[in-house]
mmCIF file of C-alpha atoms in Angstrom:
data_model
loop_
_atom_site.group_PDB
_atom_site.id
_atom_site.type_symbol
_atom_site.label_atom_id
_atom_site.label_comp_id
_atom_site.label_asym_id
_atom_site.label_seq_id
_atom_site.Cartn_x
_atom_site.Cartn_y
_atom_site.Cartn_z
ATOM 1 C CA MET A 1 59.889 97.499 3.317
ATOM 2 C CA THR A 2 60.318 93.746 2.840
ATOM 3 C CA ALA A 3 57.515 91.576 1.482
ATOM 4 C CA ARG A 4 57.205 89.917 4.884
ATOM 5 C CA GLY A 5 56.897 93.313 6.604
ATOM 6 C CA GLU A 6 54.309 94.375 4.049
ATOM 7 C CA ASP A 7 52.344 91.142 4.629
ATOM 8 C CA ARG A 8 52.356 91.716 8.384
ATOM 9 C CA ARG A 9 51.140 95.272 7.933
ATOM 10 C CA VAL A 10 48.360 94.141 5.594
ATOM 11 C CA GLN A 11 47.304 91.418 8.045
ATOM 12 C CA ARG A 12 47.359 93.862 10.945
ATOM 13 C CA THR A 13 45.229 96.404 9.089
ATOM 14 C CA ARG A 14 42.756 93.764 7.938
ATOM 15 C CA GLY A 15 42.570 92.445 11.507
ATOM 16 C CA LEU A 16 41.861 95.925 12.863
ATOM 17 C CA LEU A 17 39.043 96.393 10.354
ATOM 18 C CA GLN A 18 37.580 92.935 11.023
ATOM 19 C CA ASN A 19 37.654 93.473 14.800
ATOM 20 C CA ALA A 20 36.081 96.901 14.422
ATOM 21 C CA LEU A 21 33.244 95.415 12.373
ATOM 22 C CA ILE A 22 32.608 92.685 14.940
ATOM 23 C CA GLU A 23 32.580 95.170 17.839
ATOM 24 C CA LEU A 24 30.149 97.426 15.999
ATOM 25 C CA MET A 25 27.890 94.526 15.032
ATOM 26 C CA LEU A 26 27.636 93.585 18.699
ATOM 27 C CA GLU A 27 26.799 97.150 19.639
ATOM 28 C CA LYS A 28 24.231 98.051 17.012
ATOM 29 C CA GLY A 29 23.760 95.274 14.469
ATOM 30 C CA TYR A 30 25.305 94.783 11.043
ATOM 31 C CA GLU A 31 22.719 96.759 9.060
ATOM 32 C CA ALA A 32 23.302 99.920 11.105
ATOM 33 C CA VAL A 33 27.101 99.838 10.776
ATOM 34 C CA THR A 34 28.618 102.194 8.198
ATOM 35 C CA VAL A 35 32.056 102.241 6.614
ATOM 36 C CA GLN A 36 32.675 105.493 8.493
ATOM 37 C CA ASP A 37 31.883 103.735 11.779
ATOM 38 C CA ILE A 38 34.380 100.995 10.912
ATOM 39 C CA ILE A 39 37.237 103.303 9.963
ATOM 40 C CA ASP A 40 36.636 105.472 13.028
ATOM 41 C CA ARG A 41 36.729 102.431 15.307
ATOM 42 C CA ALA A 42 39.784 100.912 13.594
ATOM 43 C CA ASN A 43 41.484 104.318 13.466
ATOM 44 C CA VAL A 44 42.429 104.020 9.792
ATOM 45 C CA GLY A 45 41.803 106.268 6.829
ATOM 46 C CA ARG A 46 39.038 105.825 4.271
ATOM 47 C CA SER A 47 41.581 105.159 1.509
ATOM 48 C CA THR A 48 43.146 102.432 3.676
ATOM 49 C CA PHE A 49 39.763 100.761 4.094
ATOM 50 C CA TYR A 50 39.061 100.851 0.358
ATOM 51 C CA GLY A 51 42.591 99.660 -0.361
ATOM 52 C CA HIS A 52 41.617 96.410 1.375
ATOM 53 C CA PHE A 53 37.853 96.060 0.876
ATOM 54 C CA LEU A 54 35.296 97.213 -1.656
ATOM 55 C CA ASP A 55 32.621 97.695 1.019
ATOM 56 C CA LYS A 56 31.540 96.441 4.439
ATOM 57 C CA ASP A 57 30.015 93.309 2.895
ATOM 58 C CA ARG A 58 33.427 92.292 1.530
ATOM 59 C CA LEU A 59 34.935 92.962 4.940
ATOM 60 C CA LEU A 60 32.338 90.650 6.455
ATOM 61 C CA LEU A 61 33.082 87.946 3.884
ATOM 62 C CA SER A 62 36.783 88.109 4.740
ATOM 63 C CA THR A 63 35.901 87.494 8.383
ATOM 64 C CA LEU A 64 33.855 84.437 7.418
ATOM 65 C CA GLU A 65 36.417 83.049 4.967
ATOM 66 C CA SER A 66 38.729 81.839 7.723
ATOM 67 C CA LEU A 67 35.775 79.990 9.230
ATOM 68 C CA ARG A 68 35.099 78.249 5.915
ATOM 69 C CA SER A 69 38.745 77.139 5.681
ATOM 70 C CA LEU A 70 38.694 75.761 9.216
ATOM 71 C CA LEU A 71 35.498 73.793 8.578
ATOM 72 C CA ILE A 72 36.778 72.343 5.294
ATOM 73 C CA GLN A 73 39.883 71.145 7.108
ATOM 74 C CA ALA A 74 37.705 69.591 9.842
ATOM 75 C CA MET A 75 35.561 67.826 7.254
ATOM 76 C CA ASP A 76 38.571 66.450 5.426
ATOM 77 C CA SER A 77 40.014 65.018 8.623
ATOM 78 C CA ALA A 78 36.758 63.806 10.246
ATOM 79 C CA PRO A 79 37.094 60.137 11.209
ATOM 80 C CA SER A 80 34.673 57.521 9.969
ATOM 81 C CA SER A 81 32.510 55.765 12.528
ATOM 82 C CA SER A 82 33.174 52.126 13.343
ATOM 83 C CA GLU A 83 30.178 51.070 11.245
ATOM 84 C CA GLY A 84 30.888 53.564 8.469
ATOM 85 C CA GLY A 85 30.336 52.391 4.928
ATOM 86 C CA PRO A 86 30.114 53.913 1.461
ATOM 87 C CA GLY A 87 26.941 55.844 2.360
ATOM 88 C CA GLU A 88 28.116 57.085 5.749
ATOM 89 C CA VAL A 89 26.918 60.570 6.677
ATOM 90 C CA ARG A 90 29.701 62.140 8.768
ATOM 91 C CA LEU A 91 28.697 65.833 8.766
ATOM 92 C CA GLY A 92 32.332 66.511 9.506
ATOM 93 C CA PHE A 93 31.873 70.271 9.874
ATOM 94 C CA SER A 94 29.429 70.289 12.782
ATOM 95 C CA LEU A 95 31.512 69.454 15.851
ATOM 96 C CA ALA A 96 34.305 71.727 14.625
ATOM 97 C CA MET A 97 31.870 74.596 14.241
ATOM 98 C CA PHE A 98 30.352 74.061 17.695
ATOM 99 C CA HIS A 99 33.871 74.068 19.186
ATOM 100 C CA HIS A 100 34.798 77.172 17.189
ATOM 101 C CA ALA A 101 31.616 78.902 18.357
ATOM 102 C CA ARG A 102 32.445 78.137 22.000
ATOM 103 C CA GLU A 103 36.016 79.413 21.588
ATOM 104 C CA HIS A 104 34.926 82.555 19.706
ATOM 105 C CA LEU A 105 31.657 83.223 21.461
ATOM 106 C CA ARG A 106 31.731 86.962 20.910
ATOM 107 C CA LEU A 107 32.261 86.562 17.173
ATOM 108 C CA TYR A 108 29.449 84.036 16.825
ATOM 109 C CA ARG A 109 27.008 86.108 18.804
ATOM 110 C CA ALA A 110 27.742 88.905 16.350
ATOM 111 C CA ILE A 111 27.436 86.858 13.156
ATOM 112 C CA VAL A 112 24.771 84.290 14.057
ATOM 113 C CA GLY A 113 22.570 86.195 16.477
ATOM 114 C CA ARG A 114 20.097 88.981 15.877
ATOM 115 C CA GLN A 115 22.853 91.569 15.398
ATOM 116 C CA GLY A 116 24.082 89.744 12.308
ATOM 117 C CA GLY A 117 21.564 91.039 9.823
ATOM 118 C CA ALA A 118 20.227 89.394 6.676
ATOM 119 C CA ILE A 119 23.470 89.376 4.694
ATOM 120 C CA VAL A 120 25.331 87.686 7.554
ATOM 121 C CA GLN A 121 22.673 84.996 7.857
ATOM 122 C CA GLN A 122 22.749 84.435 4.085
ATOM 123 C CA GLN A 123 26.521 84.062 4.027
ATOM 124 C CA ILE A 124 26.541 81.608 6.942
ATOM 125 C CA GLN A 125 23.793 79.606 5.205
ATOM 126 C CA ARG A 126 25.793 79.632 1.961
ATOM 127 C CA ILE A 127 28.985 78.424 3.633
ATOM 128 C CA LEU A 128 27.184 75.617 5.455
ATOM 129 C CA THR A 129 25.240 74.585 2.355
ATOM 130 C CA ASP A 130 28.456 74.358 0.343
ATOM 131 C CA LEU A 131 30.073 72.247 3.055
ATOM 132 C CA VAL A 132 27.151 69.845 3.366
ATOM 133 C CA ARG A 133 26.844 69.584 -0.427
ATOM 134 C CA ARG A 134 30.530 68.743 -0.617
ATOM 135 C CA GLU A 135 29.918 65.779 1.692
ATOM 136 C CA LEU A 136 26.520 64.535 0.541
ATOM 137 C CA ALA A 137 26.610 64.998 -3.247
ATOM 138 C CA PRO A 138 29.212 62.224 -3.797
ATOM 139 C CA LEU A 139 27.011 59.810 -1.795
ATOM 140 C CA VAL A 140 24.107 60.142 -4.238
ATOM 141 C CA LYS A 141 24.386 57.823 -7.233
ATOM 142 C CA PRO A 142 24.283 59.748 -10.525
ATOM 143 C CA GLY A 143 20.876 59.457 -12.165
ATOM 144 C CA ALA A 144 19.350 57.756 -9.136
ATOM 145 C CA GLY A 145 16.021 59.105 -7.991
ATOM 146 C CA THR A 146 15.770 59.849 -4.290
ATOM 147 C CA PRO A 147 12.659 60.354 -2.139
ATOM 148 C CA VAL A 148 13.794 63.929 -1.443
ATOM 149 C CA SER A 149 15.999 66.020 -3.711
ATOM 150 C CA LEU A 150 19.562 66.777 -2.665
ATOM 151 C CA GLU A 151 18.801 70.520 -2.606
ATOM 152 C CA VAL A 152 15.883 70.088 -0.188
ATOM 153 C CA THR A 153 17.985 67.756 1.966
ATOM 154 C CA LEU A 154 20.747 70.381 2.096
ATOM 155 C CA LEU A 155 18.243 73.066 3.087
ATOM 156 C CA TYR A 156 16.846 70.850 5.849
ATOM 157 C CA THR A 157 20.281 69.914 7.221
ATOM 158 C CA VAL A 158 21.667 73.450 7.222
ATOM 159 C CA SER A 159 18.482 74.925 8.691
ATOM 160 C CA ALA A 160 18.523 72.358 11.504
ATOM 161 C CA PHE A 161 22.184 73.061 12.251
ATOM 162 C CA HIS A 162 21.717 76.812 12.181
ATOM 163 C CA ALA A 163 18.677 76.618 14.464
ATOM 164 C CA LEU A 164 20.513 74.467 17.027
ATOM 165 C CA LEU A 165 23.619 76.651 16.913
ATOM 166 C CA THR A 166 21.513 79.772 17.459
ATOM 167 C CA TRP A 167 19.594 78.137 20.319
ATOM 168 C CA TRP A 168 22.844 76.973 21.935
ATOM 169 C CA LEU A 169 24.383 80.455 21.737
ATOM 170 C CA ASP A 170 21.207 82.246 22.868
ATOM 171 C CA HIS A 171 20.966 79.977 25.924
ATOM 172 C CA ASP A 172 24.590 80.537 27.043
ATOM 173 C CA LEU A 173 25.860 77.090 26.002
ATOM 174 C CA PRO A 174 23.698 74.929 28.303
ATOM 175 C CA CYS A 175 25.579 71.789 27.231
ATOM 176 C CA SER A 176 28.966 70.878 25.784
ATOM 177 C CA ALA A 177 29.874 71.116 22.107
ATOM 178 C CA GLU A 178 29.911 67.319 21.986
ATOM 179 C CA GLU A 179 26.391 67.081 23.444
ATOM 180 C CA ILE A 180 24.840 69.637 21.086
ATOM 181 C CA ASP A 181 26.630 67.984 18.173
ATOM 182 C CA ARG A 182 25.234 64.599 19.219
ATOM 183 C CA THR A 183 21.755 66.156 19.335
ATOM 184 C CA PHE A 184 22.225 67.588 15.844
ATOM 185 C CA ARG A 185 23.317 64.221 14.454
ATOM 186 C CA THR A 186 20.537 62.304 16.236
ATOM 187 C CA LEU A 187 17.950 64.626 14.730
ATOM 188 C CA THR A 188 19.344 64.912 11.209
ATOM 189 C CA VAL A 189 21.357 61.860 10.124
ATOM 190 C CA PRO A 190 18.382 59.427 9.983
ATOM 191 C CA GLY A 191 16.417 61.971 7.926
ATOM 192 C CA ILE A 192 19.314 62.520 5.519
ATOM 193 C CA LYS A 193 19.762 58.783 5.021
ATOM 194 C CA ALA A 194 16.057 58.275 4.376
ATOM 195 C CA ALA A 195 15.824 61.286 2.061
ATOM 196 C CA LEU A 196 18.755 60.214 -0.093
ATOM 197 C CA GLU A 197 18.278 56.433 0.341
ATOM 198 C CA LEU A 198 21.713 55.957 1.815
ATOM 199 C CA ARG A 199 22.514 52.612 3.430
#
């Protein structure tokens, strides 16, 4: 088999396992899902599963990794506002994630909602914290004291985003991605600027 054929087969198998996990999370929640459930649903052997993933947590992480890549790309290409300056807070991940959630509603209801379980919530929080840190840390002058530490500011920002995303999903998207993103920014950007003394 050619390398390209092998790659396609690997991608197909990984996709089957990822889809099986998502379906099962929607049905009974992440914590209740077993590796046996996943391989039965994906119709693959146990050795095939373990040839790709160490356990169901690693399978979950692989599902979330593509989300992280998408959000990093969105952050890197987020435009500056017309009044943007050196301390501009863009939060370039947020609109992209709201759009992604709308387009992949089933996936998000599985990973963000109640069916997600503690490890899913922790991983989402970790991804978002890393993304926000990547944007905000360079805005803080080295050695400069700020009214609120960067770590607390990250916690606040990510918690606010996660709460709004969850509310939006739980209420069947009562407004557009642009509107909920505007709400997120209205609520958080002034607090971030004040906390880190950004002009």
